[in-house]
Coordinates of C-alpha atoms in Angstrom, one line a residue:
M1 CA 4.0 -13.5 19.6
A2 CA 6.9 -15.8 18.5
A3 CA 10.1 -15.7 20.6
N4 CA 13.0 -13.9 19.1
V5 CA 15.8 -16.4 18.6
Y6 CA 18.4 -14.7 16.4
A7 CA 21.8 -13.8 17.6
S8 CA 22.9 -10.1 18.1
A9 CA 24.9 -8.5 15.3
T10 CA 28.5 -8.3 16.1
V11 CA 31.7 -7.1 14.5
D12 CA 32.9 -10.7 13.8
D13 CA 32.2 -12.6 10.6
A14 CA 29.8 -15.1 12.0
P15 CA 27.1 -16.0 9.4
A16 CA 23.7 -14.4 9.8
E17 CA 21.2 -17.1 10.8
G18 CA 19.0 -18.2 7.9
T19 CA 21.1 -16.5 5.2
G20 CA 24.6 -18.1 5.3
Q21 CA 26.1 -14.6 4.8
A22 CA 28.7 -12.9 6.9
R23 CA 27.7 -9.9 8.9
V24 CA 29.0 -6.5 7.7
L25 CA 32.0 -5.1 9.5
G26 CA 31.5 -2.0 11.6
G27 CA 28.1 -0.9 10.3
A28 CA 28.9 0.0 6.7
T29 CA 26.8 0.3 3.5
I30 CA 27.4 1.1 -0.1
D31 CA 26.5 4.5 -1.4
C32 CA 26.0 5.0 -5.2
P33 CA 24.3 7.9 -7.0
D34 CA 20.7 7.0 -8.0
V35 CA 20.7 7.2 -11.8
A36 CA 17.0 6.7 -12.2
T37 CA 16.0 10.0 -10.6
R38 CA 18.4 11.9 -12.9
L39 CA 16.9 10.5 -16.1
T40 CA 13.9 12.8 -16.4
A41 CA 13.8 12.7 -20.2
V42 CA 14.1 9.3 -22.0
P43 CA 12.5 8.8 -25.4
E44 CA 9.6 6.3 -25.4
Q45 CA 11.4 4.0 -27.8
A46 CA 14.4 3.7 -25.5
R47 CA 12.5 3.2 -22.2
P48 CA 12.3 -0.6 -22.2
D49 CA 16.1 -1.0 -22.6
V50 CA 16.8 1.8 -20.2
D51 CA 14.6 0.3 -17.5
K52 CA 16.4 -3.0 -17.8
E53 CA 19.8 -1.3 -17.5
L54 CA 18.6 0.7 -14.5
A55 CA 17.6 -2.6 -12.9
A56 CA 21.1 -4.0 -13.7
L57 CA 22.6 -1.1 -11.7
D58 CA 20.5 -2.1 -8.7
E59 CA 21.5 -5.7 -9.1
Q60 CA 25.2 -4.7 -9.2
I61 CA 24.9 -2.8 -5.9
A62 CA 23.1 -5.7 -4.3
Q63 CA 25.9 -8.1 -5.3
A64 CA 28.5 -5.7 -4.1
Y65 CA 26.8 -5.3 -0.7
Q66 CA 26.7 -9.1 -0.4
R67 CA 30.5 -9.2 -1.1
L68 CA 31.0 -6.5 1.5
G69 CA 29.2 -8.7 4.1
E70 CA 31.2 -11.7 3.1
S71 CA 34.5 -9.8 3.4
A72 CA 34.5 -8.7 7.0
E73 CA 37.7 -10.6 7.9
A74 CA 39.5 -9.4 4.8
I75 CA 38.5 -5.8 5.5
R76 CA 39.7 -6.1 9.1
Q77 CA 43.1 -7.2 7.9
D78 CA 43.4 -4.8 5.0
P79 CA 41.4 -1.5 5.2
G80 CA 42.0 -1.0 1.5
F81 CA 40.3 -4.2 0.5
A82 CA 36.8 -2.7 0.2
D83 CA 38.0 0.0 -2.3
D84 CA 40.1 -2.4 -4.3
E85 CA 38.0 -5.5 -4.4
I86 CA 34.4 -4.2 -4.0
V87 CA 34.1 -0.6 -5.0
G88 CA 36.5 -0.7 -7.9
P89 CA 34.9 -3.6 -9.7
L90 CA 31.4 -2.1 -9.0
E91 CA 32.4 1.2 -10.6
E92 CA 33.7 -0.6 -13.7
E93 CA 30.4 -2.5 -14.0
R94 CA 28.4 0.8 -13.5
S95 CA 30.5 2.6 -16.1
A96 CA 29.7 0.0 -18.7
T97 CA 26.0 0.0 -17.9
L98 CA 25.8 3.8 -18.0
E99 CA 27.5 3.8 -21.4
R100 CA 24.8 1.4 -22.7
I101 CA 22.1 3.7 -21.3
A102 CA 23.6 6.7 -23.0
A103 CA 24.1 4.9 -26.3
G104 CA 20.5 3.6 -26.2
I105 CA 19.1 7.1 -25.7
D106 CA 21.5 8.6 -28.2
A107 CA 20.2 6.2 -30.9
V108 CA 16.7 7.7 -30.8
G109 CA 17.3 11.1 -29.3
D110 CA 19.8 13.4 -27.6
R111 CA 22.6 11.7 -25.7
P112 CA 22.3 12.6 -22.0
A113 CA 25.3 14.5 -20.6
G114 CA 27.1 13.6 -17.4
L115 CA 26.0 10.0 -16.9
D116 CA 29.5 8.8 -16.7
E117 CA 30.0 10.9 -13.5
L118 CA 27.4 8.7 -11.7
A119 CA 29.5 5.6 -11.7
A120 CA 31.4 6.5 -8.6
C121 CA 30.4 4.7 -5.4
A122 CA 31.7 4.5 -1.8
V123 CA 31.6 2.3 1.2
R124 CA 30.5 4.5 4.0
D125 CA 29.5 4.2 7.7
S126 CA 25.8 3.4 8.0
G127 CA 25.6 5.1 11.3
N128 CA 24.3 1.9 12.9
A129 CA 27.4 1.0 14.8
S130 CA 27.9 4.5 16.2
A131 CA 24.2 5.5 16.4
Q132 CA 23.2 7.2 19.6
P133 CA 20.1 6.0 21.5
A134 CA 16.9 7.5 20.2
G135 CA 16.2 9.4 23.4
G136 CA 17.4 12.7 22.0
E137 CA 16.5 14.5 18.8
D138 CA 15.1 11.9 16.3
G139 CA 15.9 13.4 13.0
D140 CA 12.5 15.0 12.6
G141 CA 13.4 17.5 15.3
Q142 CA 11.1 15.6 17.6
D143 CA 12.0 14.2 21.0
G144 CA 12.5 10.5 20.6
G145 CA 11.4 9.8 24.2
D146 CA 12.8 6.6 25.7
G147 CA 13.4 5.0 22.3
G148 CA 16.6 4.0 23.1
Q149 CA 19.3 1.6 23.7
E150 CA 22.4 1.3 21.5
G151 CA 21.6 -0.6 18.3
E152 CA 22.8 -4.1 19.4
Q153 CA 23.8 -3.6 23.0
G154 CA 26.6 -1.3 21.9
Q155 CA 28.0 -3.8 19.5
G156 CA 29.0 -3.1 15.9
G157 CA 27.4 -4.4 12.8
N158 CA 24.2 -3.4 11.1
G159 CA 21.8 -5.3 13.3
G160 CA 18.8 -7.3 12.5
Q161 CA 18.2 -10.9 11.8
A162 CA 20.1 -10.8 8.5
G163 CA 22.8 -8.5 9.6
N164 CA 21.6 -5.4 7.7
G165 CA 19.2 -3.7 10.2
P166 CA 17.2 -2.6 11.9
V167 CA 18.9 -1.4 15.1
A168 CA 17.4 0.1 18.3
A169 CA 18.3 3.7 17.1
D170 CA 15.7 3.2 14.3
Y171 CA 12.8 3.4 16.9
A172 CA 11.3 6.3 18.8
D173 CA 8.6 6.4 21.5
I174 CA 5.5 7.9 20.0
K175 CA 4.5 9.5 23.3
G176 CA 7.7 11.6 23.2
V177 CA 6.8 13.1 19.8
Q178 CA 5.0 16.4 19.7
P179 CA 1.9 16.7 17.5
N180 CA 3.1 17.8 14.1
V181 CA 0.3 17.2 11.6
V182 CA -0.8 20.5 9.9
E183 CA -4.1 20.4 8.1
P184 CA -4.6 22.7 5.2
K185 CA -7.5 25.1 5.4
A186 CA -10.2 24.3 2.9
T187 CA -11.6 27.2 0.8
K188 CA -15.2 27.6 -0.2
G189 CA -14.8 25.7 -3.4
A190 CA -13.0 22.7 -1.8
S191 CA -13.8 19.2 -2.9
R192 CA -14.6 17.7 0.5
G193 CA -15.9 14.2 -0.3
T194 CA -14.2 10.9 0.1
F195 CA -14.3 7.6 -1.8
T196 CA -13.1 4.4 -0.1
S197 CA -12.2 1.1 -1.8
S198 CA -12.1 -2.0 0.3
C199 CA -9.6 -4.5 -1.0
G200 CA -8.6 -6.7 1.9
V201 CA -5.3 -7.0 3.7
N202 CA -3.5 -9.5 1.4
E203 CA -5.0 -12.3 3.5
N204 CA -4.3 -14.7 0.6
G205 CA -0.5 -14.1 0.8
L206 CA 0.3 -12.6 -2.6
F207 CA 3.9 -11.4 -2.6
N208 CA 6.8 -11.0 -5.0
S209 CA 10.0 -9.0 -5.2
D210 CA 9.1 -7.3 -8.6
N211 CA 8.2 -3.7 -9.4
V212 CA 6.3 -3.4 -12.6
I213 CA 6.4 0.4 -12.4
A214 CA 10.1 1.0 -11.7
A215 CA 11.5 -2.2 -13.2
P216 CA 9.0 -3.5 -15.8
G217 CA 10.1 -6.8 -17.4
V218 CA 12.7 -7.5 -14.7
G219 CA 12.2 -10.3 -12.2
N220 CA 13.3 -9.3 -8.6
G221 CA 13.5 -5.7 -9.8
A222 CA 12.7 -4.4 -6.3
H223 CA 15.1 -6.7 -4.4
H224 CA 12.6 -6.7 -1.5
F225 CA 9.1 -8.3 -1.1
H226 CA 5.8 -6.4 -1.6
D227 CA 2.4 -7.0 -0.3
Y228 CA -0.2 -6.9 -3.1
I229 CA -3.9 -6.1 -2.8
G230 CA -6.4 -5.2 -5.5
N231 CA -5.2 -6.5 -8.8
Q232 CA -4.2 -10.2 -8.5
A233 CA -2.0 -10.4 -11.7
T234 CA 0.6 -7.7 -10.8
N235 CA 4.1 -8.8 -11.4
A236 CA 7.1 -7.5 -13.4
F237 CA 5.8 -8.9 -16.6
S238 CA 2.1 -7.7 -16.4
S239 CA 1.0 -5.9 -19.5
D240 CA -1.7 -3.2 -19.4
E241 CA -4.1 -5.6 -21.0
E242 CA -3.4 -8.3 -18.4
L243 CA -3.9 -5.8 -15.6
A244 CA -7.2 -4.6 -17.1
E245 CA -8.5 -8.2 -17.3
A246 CA -7.3 -9.5 -14.0
E247 CA -9.3 -10.5 -11.0
T248 CA -9.3 -8.2 -8.0
S249 CA -9.5 -8.6 -4.2
C250 CA -11.5 -5.4 -4.0
E251 CA -15.1 -5.6 -3.0
D252 CA -16.1 -3.3 -5.8
Q253 CA -15.1 -5.4 -8.9
G254 CA -14.8 -2.1 -10.8
D255 CA -11.6 -1.5 -9.0
R256 CA -8.8 -3.6 -10.4
S257 CA -6.1 -1.2 -9.4
S258 CA -2.8 -2.4 -8.1
Y259 CA -1.9 -1.4 -4.6
Y260 CA 1.5 -2.6 -3.2
W261 CA 4.1 -1.8 -0.6
P262 CA 7.1 -3.4 1.1
V263 CA 6.1 -6.1 3.6
L264 CA 6.7 -5.6 7.3
R265 CA 8.7 -8.4 9.1
L266 CA 9.4 -9.4 12.6
Q267 CA 13.0 -10.1 13.2
N268 CA 12.2 -13.2 15.2
G269 CA 14.3 -15.9 13.5
T270 CA 11.4 -17.2 11.4
Q271 CA 12.4 -18.5 8.0
E272 CA 9.7 -17.7 5.4
Q273 CA 9.6 -19.5 2.1
D274 CA 11.8 -16.8 0.6
A275 CA 14.5 -17.3 3.2
N276 CA 16.9 -18.6 0.5
S277 CA 15.5 -16.6 -2.4
P278 CA 16.5 -13.4 -4.2
G279 CA 14.5 -10.5 -2.7
G280 CA 14.2 -12.5 0.5
G281 CA 16.8 -13.8 2.9
I282 CA 19.6 -13.8 0.3
E283 CA 19.3 -10.0 0.1
G284 CA 18.8 -9.4 3.8
N285 CA 15.0 -9.5 4.0
A286 CA 14.5 -12.0 6.7
G287 CA 12.0 -12.9 9.4
E288 CA 8.2 -13.4 9.7
I289 CA 6.1 -11.5 7.3
V290 CA 3.2 -9.7 9.2
T291 CA -0.2 -9.6 7.6
P292 CA -1.8 -6.2 8.1
K293 CA -4.6 -6.0 10.6
E294 CA -6.3 -3.3 8.5
V295 CA -5.8 -1.6 5.2
T296 CA -7.8 1.5 4.3
L297 CA -7.7 3.0 0.8
T298 CA -9.3 6.4 0.8
F299 CA -9.4 8.9 -2.1
V300 CA -9.9 12.5 -1.0
G301 CA -10.4 15.8 -2.6
N302 CA -8.4 19.1 -2.8
P303 CA -8.7 22.0 -0.4
R304 CA -8.7 24.6 -3.2
G305 CA -11.2 23.2 -5.7
E306 CA -12.6 20.3 -7.6
V307 CA -10.6 17.2 -8.8
T308 CA -10.6 15.7 -12.2
A309 CA -10.5 12.0 -13.1
M310 CA -7.3 10.0 -12.9
P311 CA -6.3 8.7 -16.4
R312 CA -6.6 4.9 -16.7
L313 CA -3.4 3.1 -16.0
L314 CA -1.8 6.1 -14.3
R315 CA 1.3 5.0 -12.3
I316 CA 2.3 6.7 -9.0
I317 CA 5.2 5.9 -6.7
T318 CA 5.3 7.8 -3.4
G319 CA 8.3 7.8 -1.2
D320 CA 11.9 6.7 -2.1
A321 CA 13.1 3.2 -1.5
K322 CA 16.7 4.5 -1.6
S323 CA 16.3 7.5 0.6
F324 CA 18.7 6.3 3.2
V325 CA 21.6 6.9 0.7
N326 CA 19.8 9.3 -1.6
G327 CA 18.7 11.7 1.1
P328 CA 15.1 12.9 2.0
A329 CA 14.2 14.8 -1.2
N330 CA 11.7 12.2 -2.3
A331 CA 11.0 10.5 1.0
N332 CA 7.4 10.4 2.1
A333 CA 7.3 7.9 5.0
S334 CA 4.8 8.4 7.8
W335 CA 4.8 6.2 10.9
S336 CA 2.6 6.5 13.9
C337 CA 0.4 4.6 16.4
T338 CA -3.4 4.4 16.6
G339 CA -4.6 7.0 19.0
F340 CA -1.5 9.2 18.2
E341 CA -1.9 9.9 14.5
D342 CA -1.6 13.6 15.0
R343 CA 2.1 12.9 15.4
Q344 CA 4.0 11.3 12.5
L345 CA 7.6 10.0 12.3
K346 CA 9.6 10.2 9.1
D347 CA 12.8 8.4 9.9
K348 CA 11.9 6.3 13.0
Y349 CA 9.7 3.3 13.6
P350 CA 7.2 4.0 16.4
L351 CA 7.2 2.4 19.8
C352 CA 3.5 2.2 20.6
P353 CA 2.0 1.9 24.1
Q354 CA 0.1 -1.2 25.0
G355 CA -3.3 -1.4 23.2
S356 CA -2.1 0.8 20.4
D357 CA -1.2 -0.5 16.9
V358 CA 1.6 0.5 14.5
V359 CA 0.3 2.6 11.6
R360 CA 2.1 3.4 8.3
T361 CA 0.4 6.0 6.1
F362 CA 1.1 7.0 2.4
D363 CA -0.3 10.2 1.1
F364 CA 0.2 9.9 -2.6
Q365 CA 0.9 12.8 -5.0
S366 CA -2.3 14.4 -6.1
C367 CA -1.3 16.7 -8.9
W368 CA -1.2 15.3 -12.5
D369 CA 0.5 16.9 -15.5
G370 CA -2.6 16.3 -17.6
R371 CA -0.7 14.3 -20.3
N372 CA 1.3 11.3 -19.1
I373 CA 0.4 8.2 -17.2
D374 CA 4.1 7.6 -16.4
S375 CA 7.5 9.4 -16.8
A376 CA 11.1 8.3 -17.4
N377 CA 11.9 8.5 -13.7
H378 CA 8.3 7.6 -12.7
R379 CA 8.0 10.9 -10.8
T380 CA 7.8 14.0 -12.9
H381 CA 4.3 13.4 -14.3
M382 CA 3.0 13.7 -10.7
A383 CA 3.5 16.3 -8.0
F384 CA 2.5 17.2 -4.5
A385 CA 0.2 20.1 -3.8
D386 CA 1.7 22.8 -1.7
A387 CA 0.8 23.5 1.9
D388 CA -2.4 25.4 0.8
G389 CA -3.4 22.7 -1.6
N390 CA -2.3 24.4 -4.8
C391 CA -0.9 22.3 -7.6
P392 CA 2.2 23.5 -9.5
S393 CA 1.7 25.4 -12.8
G394 CA 0.6 23.1 -15.5
F395 CA -0.7 20.4 -13.1
R396 CA -4.3 19.6 -12.2
P397 CA -5.7 18.1 -8.9
V398 CA -6.9 14.5 -9.1
P399 CA -8.3 12.3 -6.2
Q400 CA -5.5 11.8 -3.7
L401 CA -5.0 8.2 -2.6
V402 CA -4.4 8.0 1.2
Q403 CA -3.3 4.5 2.1
R404 CA -3.3 3.5 5.8
I405 CA -1.9 0.2 6.9
V406 CA -2.3 -1.0 10.5
Y407 CA -0.3 -3.8 12.2
D408 CA -0.8 -5.6 15.5
V409 CA 2.8 -5.7 16.6
D410 CA 4.3 -5.1 20.0
A411 CA 6.9 -2.5 20.8
P412 CA 10.2 -4.3 20.6
S413 CA 12.5 -4.8 23.6
L414 CA 15.4 -2.5 22.7
D415 CA 17.4 -3.1 25.9
D416 CA 18.2 -6.6 24.7
G417 CA 18.3 -6.0 21.0
G418 CA 14.8 -7.4 20.4
R419 CA 15.4 -10.8 22.0
T420 CA 12.4 -10.7 24.2
T421 CA 10.1 -8.9 21.9
P422 CA 11.4 -8.8 18.3
L423 CA 12.3 -5.8 16.3
F424 CA 10.1 -5.1 13.2
A425 CA 11.0 -3.4 9.9
V426 CA 10.0 -3.0 6.3
D427 CA 11.8 -4.9 3.5
S428 CA 14.3 -2.8 1.6
F429 CA 17.1 -2.8 -0.9
P430 CA 20.0 -4.6 1.0
E431 CA 22.2 -1.5 1.2
Q432 CA 19.3 0.6 2.6
L433 CA 19.4 -1.3 5.9
H434 CA 15.7 -1.4 6.5
K435 CA 15.6 2.2 7.5
P436 CA 12.0 3.5 8.0
V437 CA 12.7 6.5 5.8
T438 CA 12.9 4.2 2.8
D439 CA 9.2 3.2 3.1
H440 CA 7.2 3.7 -0.1
G441 CA 4.0 2.8 -1.9
D442 CA 3.0 2.0 -5.4
F443 CA -0.3 2.4 -7.2
I444 CA -1.6 1.7 -10.7
N445 CA -5.1 3.0 -11.5
V446 CA -7.2 0.3 -13.1
F447 CA -10.6 1.7 -12.1
D448 CA -13.4 1.2 -14.6
E449 CA -14.0 4.6 -16.1
D450 CA -17.6 4.7 -14.9
L451 CA -16.5 4.0 -11.4
M452 CA -13.7 6.7 -11.6
R453 CA -16.4 9.2 -12.8
E454 CA -18.5 8.2 -9.8
M455 CA -15.5 8.8 -7.5
V456 CA -14.9 12.2 -8.9
D457 CA -18.5 13.2 -8.7
C458 CA -18.7 11.9 -5.1
I459 CA -15.6 13.8 -4.0
N460 CA -16.6 17.1 -5.7
S461 CA -20.1 17.0 -4.3
G462 CA -18.9 16.4 -0.7
R463 CA -20.3 12.9 -0.2
T464 CA -18.9 9.8 1.4
C465 CA -19.0 6.9 -1.0
G466 CA -17.4 3.6 -1.9
A467 CA -17.6 0.0 -1.0
G468 CA -15.5 0.5 2.1
A469 CA -16.9 3.8 3.2
G470 CA -19.1 2.5 6.0
G471 CA -21.5 4.8 7.7
G472 CA -24.3 4.2 5.2
E473 CA -27.2 1.7 5.3
E474 CA -26.5 -1.4 3.2
P475 CA -29.5 -2.1 0.9
G476 CA -31.4 -5.1 2.0
G477 CA -29.3 -5.6 5.1
E478 CA -31.9 -5.3 7.8
E479 CA -33.3 -8.8 7.9
P480 CA -32.8 -12.0 5.8
Q481 CA -35.4 -12.4 3.1
E482 CA -37.8 -15.3 2.7
P483 CA -36.0 -18.0 0.5
Q484 CA -37.8 -17.2 -2.8
E485 CA -34.5 -17.6 -4.7
P486 CA -30.9 -17.5 -3.9
T487 CA -29.7 -13.9 -3.3
A488 CA -26.3 -12.8 -1.9
T489 CA -26.6 -10.7 1.2
P490 CA -24.3 -7.6 1.1
E491 CA -21.4 -8.2 3.6
A492 CA -19.8 -5.9 6.1
P493 CA -16.4 -4.5 5.3
D494 CA -13.5 -7.0 5.3
E495 CA -12.3 -8.2 8.7
G496 CA -9.2 -6.0 8.2
G497 CA -11.4 -3.0 8.9
D498 CA -11.3 -1.7 5.3
G499 CA -14.5 0.2 5.9
D500 CA -14.6 3.3 8.0
G501 CA -11.3 3.0 9.7
G502 CA -12.4 0.9 12.6
E503 CA -12.5 1.9 16.3
Q504 CA -8.9 2.5 17.4
P505 CA -7.5 3.0 20.9
G506 CA -7.5 6.6 21.9
G507 CA -10.4 7.6 19.9
D508 CA -8.9 11.0 19.0
G509 CA -10.2 11.1 15.5
A510 CA -6.9 9.8 14.1
Q511 CA -8.7 7.7 11.5
E512 CA -9.0 10.6 9.1
P513 CA -6.9 10.2 6.0
G514 CA -4.4 12.6 4.6
H515 CA -2.1 13.1 7.5
G516 CA 0.8 14.2 5.3
A517 CA 2.8 14.9 8.4
E518 CA 4.8 17.8 7.0
E519 CA 8.3 17.9 8.3
P520 CA 10.9 20.7 7.8
G521 CA 13.6 19.8 5.4
D522 CA 11.8 17.3 3.3
A523 CA 12.4 19.2 0.1
G524 CA 8.8 20.1 -0.6
Q525 CA 7.4 16.6 0.0
E526 CA 4.6 17.9 2.2
N527 CA 1.3 16.2 1.5
P528 CA -1.3 18.7 2.7
S529 CA -4.5 17.2 1.2
E530 CA -6.2 16.4 4.4
P531 CA -10.0 15.9 3.9
P532 CA -12.1 18.2 6.1
A533 CA -13.4 16.7 9.3
D534 CA -16.9 17.8 8.7
T535 CA -17.5 15.9 5.4
P536 CA -21.2 15.1 5.2
A537 CA -22.1 11.5 5.0
T538 CA -24.9 11.5 2.6
E539 CA -24.4 8.6 0.3
A540 CA -22.6 5.2 0.7
P541 CA -23.1 2.9 -2.3
V542 CA -22.1 -0.6 -1.3
D543 CA -20.8 -3.5 -3.2
D544 CA -21.7 -7.2 -3.1
G545 CA -18.4 -8.1 -1.4
A546 CA -17.6 -10.6 -4.1
T547 CA -14.0 -11.6 -4.4
P548 CA -12.6 -13.8 -7.2
E549 CA -11.4 -17.3 -6.5
D550 CA -7.7 -17.7 -5.8
D551 CA -7.1 -20.6 -8.2
D552 CA -5.4 -18.5 -10.8
Q553 CA -3.3 -16.3 -8.5
P554 CA 0.3 -15.6 -9.4
E555 CA 2.8 -17.7 -7.5
V556 CA 3.0 -17.0 -3.8
Y557 CA 6.6 -16.8 -2.7
A558 CA 6.2 -16.5 1.1
S559 CA 4.1 -18.1 3.8
P560 CA 0.5 -16.8 4.1
S561 CA -0.8 -15.8 7.5
A562 CA -2.8 -18.3 9.5
E563 CA -5.9 -16.1 9.0
D564 CA -5.6 -16.1 5.2
D565 CA -8.6 -18.2 4.1
A566 CA -11.6 -17.0 6.1
A567 CA -12.5 -13.6 4.5
A568 CA -11.6 -14.5 0.9
G569 CA -13.5 -17.7 1.0
D570 CA -16.7 -16.1 2.3
R571 CA -16.9 -13.6 -0.5
T572 CA -16.6 -15.9 -3.5
G573 CA -19.3 -16.8 -6.0
N574 CA -21.4 -13.7 -5.7
N575 CA -20.4 -11.8 -8.9
G576 CA -23.5 -10.0 -10.1
A577 CA -25.7 -11.7 -7.6
D578 CA -26.7 -8.4 -5.9
K579 CA -27.7 -6.7 -9.1
G580 CA -30.4 -4.2 -8.2
E581 CA -29.1 -3.7 -4.7
D582 CA -25.7 -2.4 -5.3
G583 CA -26.4 0.6 -7.6
D584 CA -23.9 1.0 -10.4
E585 CA -21.5 -1.3 -8.8
A586 CA -23.7 -4.3 -9.4
G587 CA -23.2 -6.5 -12.5
Q588 CA -19.4 -5.8 -12.6
E589 CA -18.0 -9.2 -13.4
A590 CA -14.6 -10.1 -12.1
P591 CA -12.6 -11.1 -15.2
G592 CA -13.4 -8.3 -17.6
V593 CA -13.3 -4.5 -17.9
G594 CA -16.1 -2.5 -19.5
T595 CA -18.7 -5.3 -19.2
P596 CA -22.2 -3.9 -19.8
T597 CA -24.2 -3.2 -16.7
S598 CA -27.9 -3.3 -16.3
G599 CA -29.5 0.0 -17.2
G600 CA -31.7 -0.1 -14.2
D601 CA -28.8 -0.4 -11.7
D602 CA -27.3 3.0 -12.0
A603 CA -28.9 4.6 -9.0
S604 CA -27.7 4.0 -5.4
A605 CA -30.2 2.6 -3.0
A606 CA -28.7 5.0 -0.4
D607 CA -30.2 8.0 -2.1
G608 CA -33.6 6.5 -2.3
T609 CA -33.8 6.1 -6.0
G610 CA -32.9 2.4 -6.3
P611 CA -34.8 -0.7 -5.2
Q612 CA -35.5 -0.6 -1.5
A613 CA -35.4 -3.5 0.9
V614 CA -38.8 -4.6 2.3
T615 CA -39.3 -6.6 5.5
G616 CA -40.9 -9.9 4.6
G617 CA -41.3 -11.5 1.2
L618 CA -44.4 -12.4 -0.8
A619 CA -44.7 -15.7 1.0
E620 CA -44.7 -14.0 4.3
T621 CA -47.3 -11.4 3.1
G622 CA -49.6 -14.2 1.8
T623 CA -49.3 -16.0 5.1
Q624 CA -50.6 -13.0 6.9
L625 CA -53.5 -12.2 4.4
W626 CA -55.0 -15.5 3.5
P627 CA -57.0 -16.0 6.7
A628 CA -58.7 -12.7 6.3
A629 CA -59.4 -13.4 2.6
A630 CA -60.9 -16.8 3.5
G631 CA -63.2 -15.2 6.1
A632 CA -64.4 -12.7 3.6
V633 CA -65.3 -15.5 1.2
L634 CA -67.3 -17.3 3.9
V635 CA -69.2 -14.2 4.8
I636 CA -70.1 -13.5 1.1
A637 CA -71.2 -17.2 0.7
G638 CA -73.4 -16.9 3.8
F639 CA -75.2 -13.9 2.3
V640 CA -75.8 -15.8 -0.9
V641 CA -77.2 -18.8 0.9
L642 CA -79.5 -16.6 3.0
R643 CA -80.9 -14.8 0.0
R644 CA -81.7 -18.1 -1.7
V645 CA -83.4 -19.4 1.4
R646 CA -85.6 -16.3 1.6
R647 CA -86.6 -16.6 -2.0
T648 CA -87.7 -20.1 -1.5

C-alpha cells in the first residue's frame, strides 16, 4: 500500500496538493435544489436541449464551489463575501438557465410552473468541521463502533487530499453494525433463478467523467470519473447504434450492456493522469484510482412471480449522486465487508477487519412501466418493488441487476487523518464532498434479444445460468484434446472473481446478491428482491471467454492498474472458436448485434443436449486400436496360408 503523503485539511487557505486550489473554510458546501428530479414531464422534442441546460446547472455549481474554495481568506475577513460574490452570481446564472429550460419546454408543450423558484442556493455547513466521531449513532441508527476520530484531528475544512472530503466521521466499524438485511419471503410462484454476466473489473483502465444517461451529449457531464465494464464505446456522445455495435469486455459477447459507477480512490497523494483535468483533480477528485478486485453482475428474479424481458436500450440509474444535499429520497448506497454482508451501511464507508475486503452493492430498480426505456428525470420509468416484492400499479417485474464490487483496501488510520493508511472514497460532484451516501450505479441494457430471452427463461425456471455463473461443468474442460485443429479451451471466470462470487473471508453466505439493506427513513428505496438461498443449480451455459482487442478503445483518462493486461490479453482472438461447445452463446461475434448463429448451437452442453466432450481424440483412439487390428489381420492371413498348404 502506498504511503499517504498529503497534508491534513486546515482552516487556512493553503493550496490542496495536486490541485492548486485553496481549501474550503470551516467545512462548507453549496446547496442548490436539484432541478432534474423535479422535471418528470419533458416533451421528447425538448429533451436534448433540456439535458444540456441541466448539465449547465451542474457546471455552474461546480464553478461556484471552486470559487468558494479559493475565497477562504476573503470569507474570513468578510462573512458576507460568500453570499455577495458566490451565491448571488450563481443564482443569476441559474435563473437564466431555468428560463431557457422553461421556454424550451413551452415551445413544444406546456410550460412548467415553479422552475424560477429553484434558482436559490445557499452556502451551508457541510458537517465535516463539526462532525462527531463515528462511535455513536451512524445515521442508519446503527452503532458505528470505534469508527472514530474527528475528521482531521479536530481541524476544520472538508478533509481529503483535495480539500473536499472524506473525513474520519464518514467511516464506521462494520463489527459495530447490527445485522440489518431483511430478505423478502418468496411465494410459490416466485422466479428463483439467477443469470450472471462476467465482464471483468475494468482491468484495461477505461474511465471518463461523462454520463450518457443523465447528461447525453455533454462532456464531463458527471464531474467525476466512472469505471466502465461491458460496452467499450460508452461516453457522453455514444448513440444507440454505436452502443449496439460496440465491443464488449463481457465473456458472453451477446452482452454489450454498459455498466458504470464512480471510481474508488485512495487519498494517498498519488496524482493520476486526471489530476489537472475536469472531472479529476480540478474538481476535487484526487488520489489513486483503485481497480476492483472482483465485480459480480447477477440478474435475479422476483419473490412474487415471473419476470419479463427488459426492453433493449433500457436505462437505469440507481442511487443519487447528489444525495448529500438532496437528502436520502433516492439514495441507494450499500457498503459492507466480505464476511459481514448481512449488515449494510448507507451513509458510512466500512472499516473492515484484517482479511476482509470492502464491498459496495447496487440493487437496481426491478419494476418497469412497460412503455419507456428512459424518462425525463431518468427515474420515473423504473421503480423499486416493495418489501414483499410487489411492483407498483402499472409496473411489471423485470430481471433485477445486483452489482457487487469488491476492493482490496485496508481500513484507514483515522487517528492520524489517514496519514499511515490512507482514507478511501468514491468520486463525486465537488460539492457532495465524497460522501458515501452519494454512491450510485448506471446500466444500459444492450443484451442481444435472444440472450435476454434466455435470461428470463433461466430466472423463471429457477436455474443458475450465465457465463459468470460458475458451479456448472464447462464443456470440454476436463482434459486438453489431441491437436487435431486449433480449438479455444473455455476459460475459468475472470481473475476478478466474476464467476460465483469467490471465496470470501467469513464464509457466511454473504455472496448472495440482492442485499437491498433496507433502512428506515430511506423514502421507500428498499430493494427487497433477494434471490432465495435454495436456488437449484441445474444449468450453467458457459461462454468462450473471448474479449475484444483494446486497439479501438475510447481514450483512457487515468492510469490503469499494474494488473491491467493479463486477463484481457489472454481472452482475445477466440470469437466464435468454441462454436458447438458454448450453446447459444457460441458464434456471437464481437463487433455486431444480431449476427446469425449456427442452428445447431442452441442447446447447452450442460443439459446434455449439446455436443459432449470426449476424453481422447481420433488419433489417440487409433493409437490404441491399430495393434489389435494388425494382429487380427495376421491371424486371418495365417488361416488362409494353412488352408492353401493343406489343399496342396
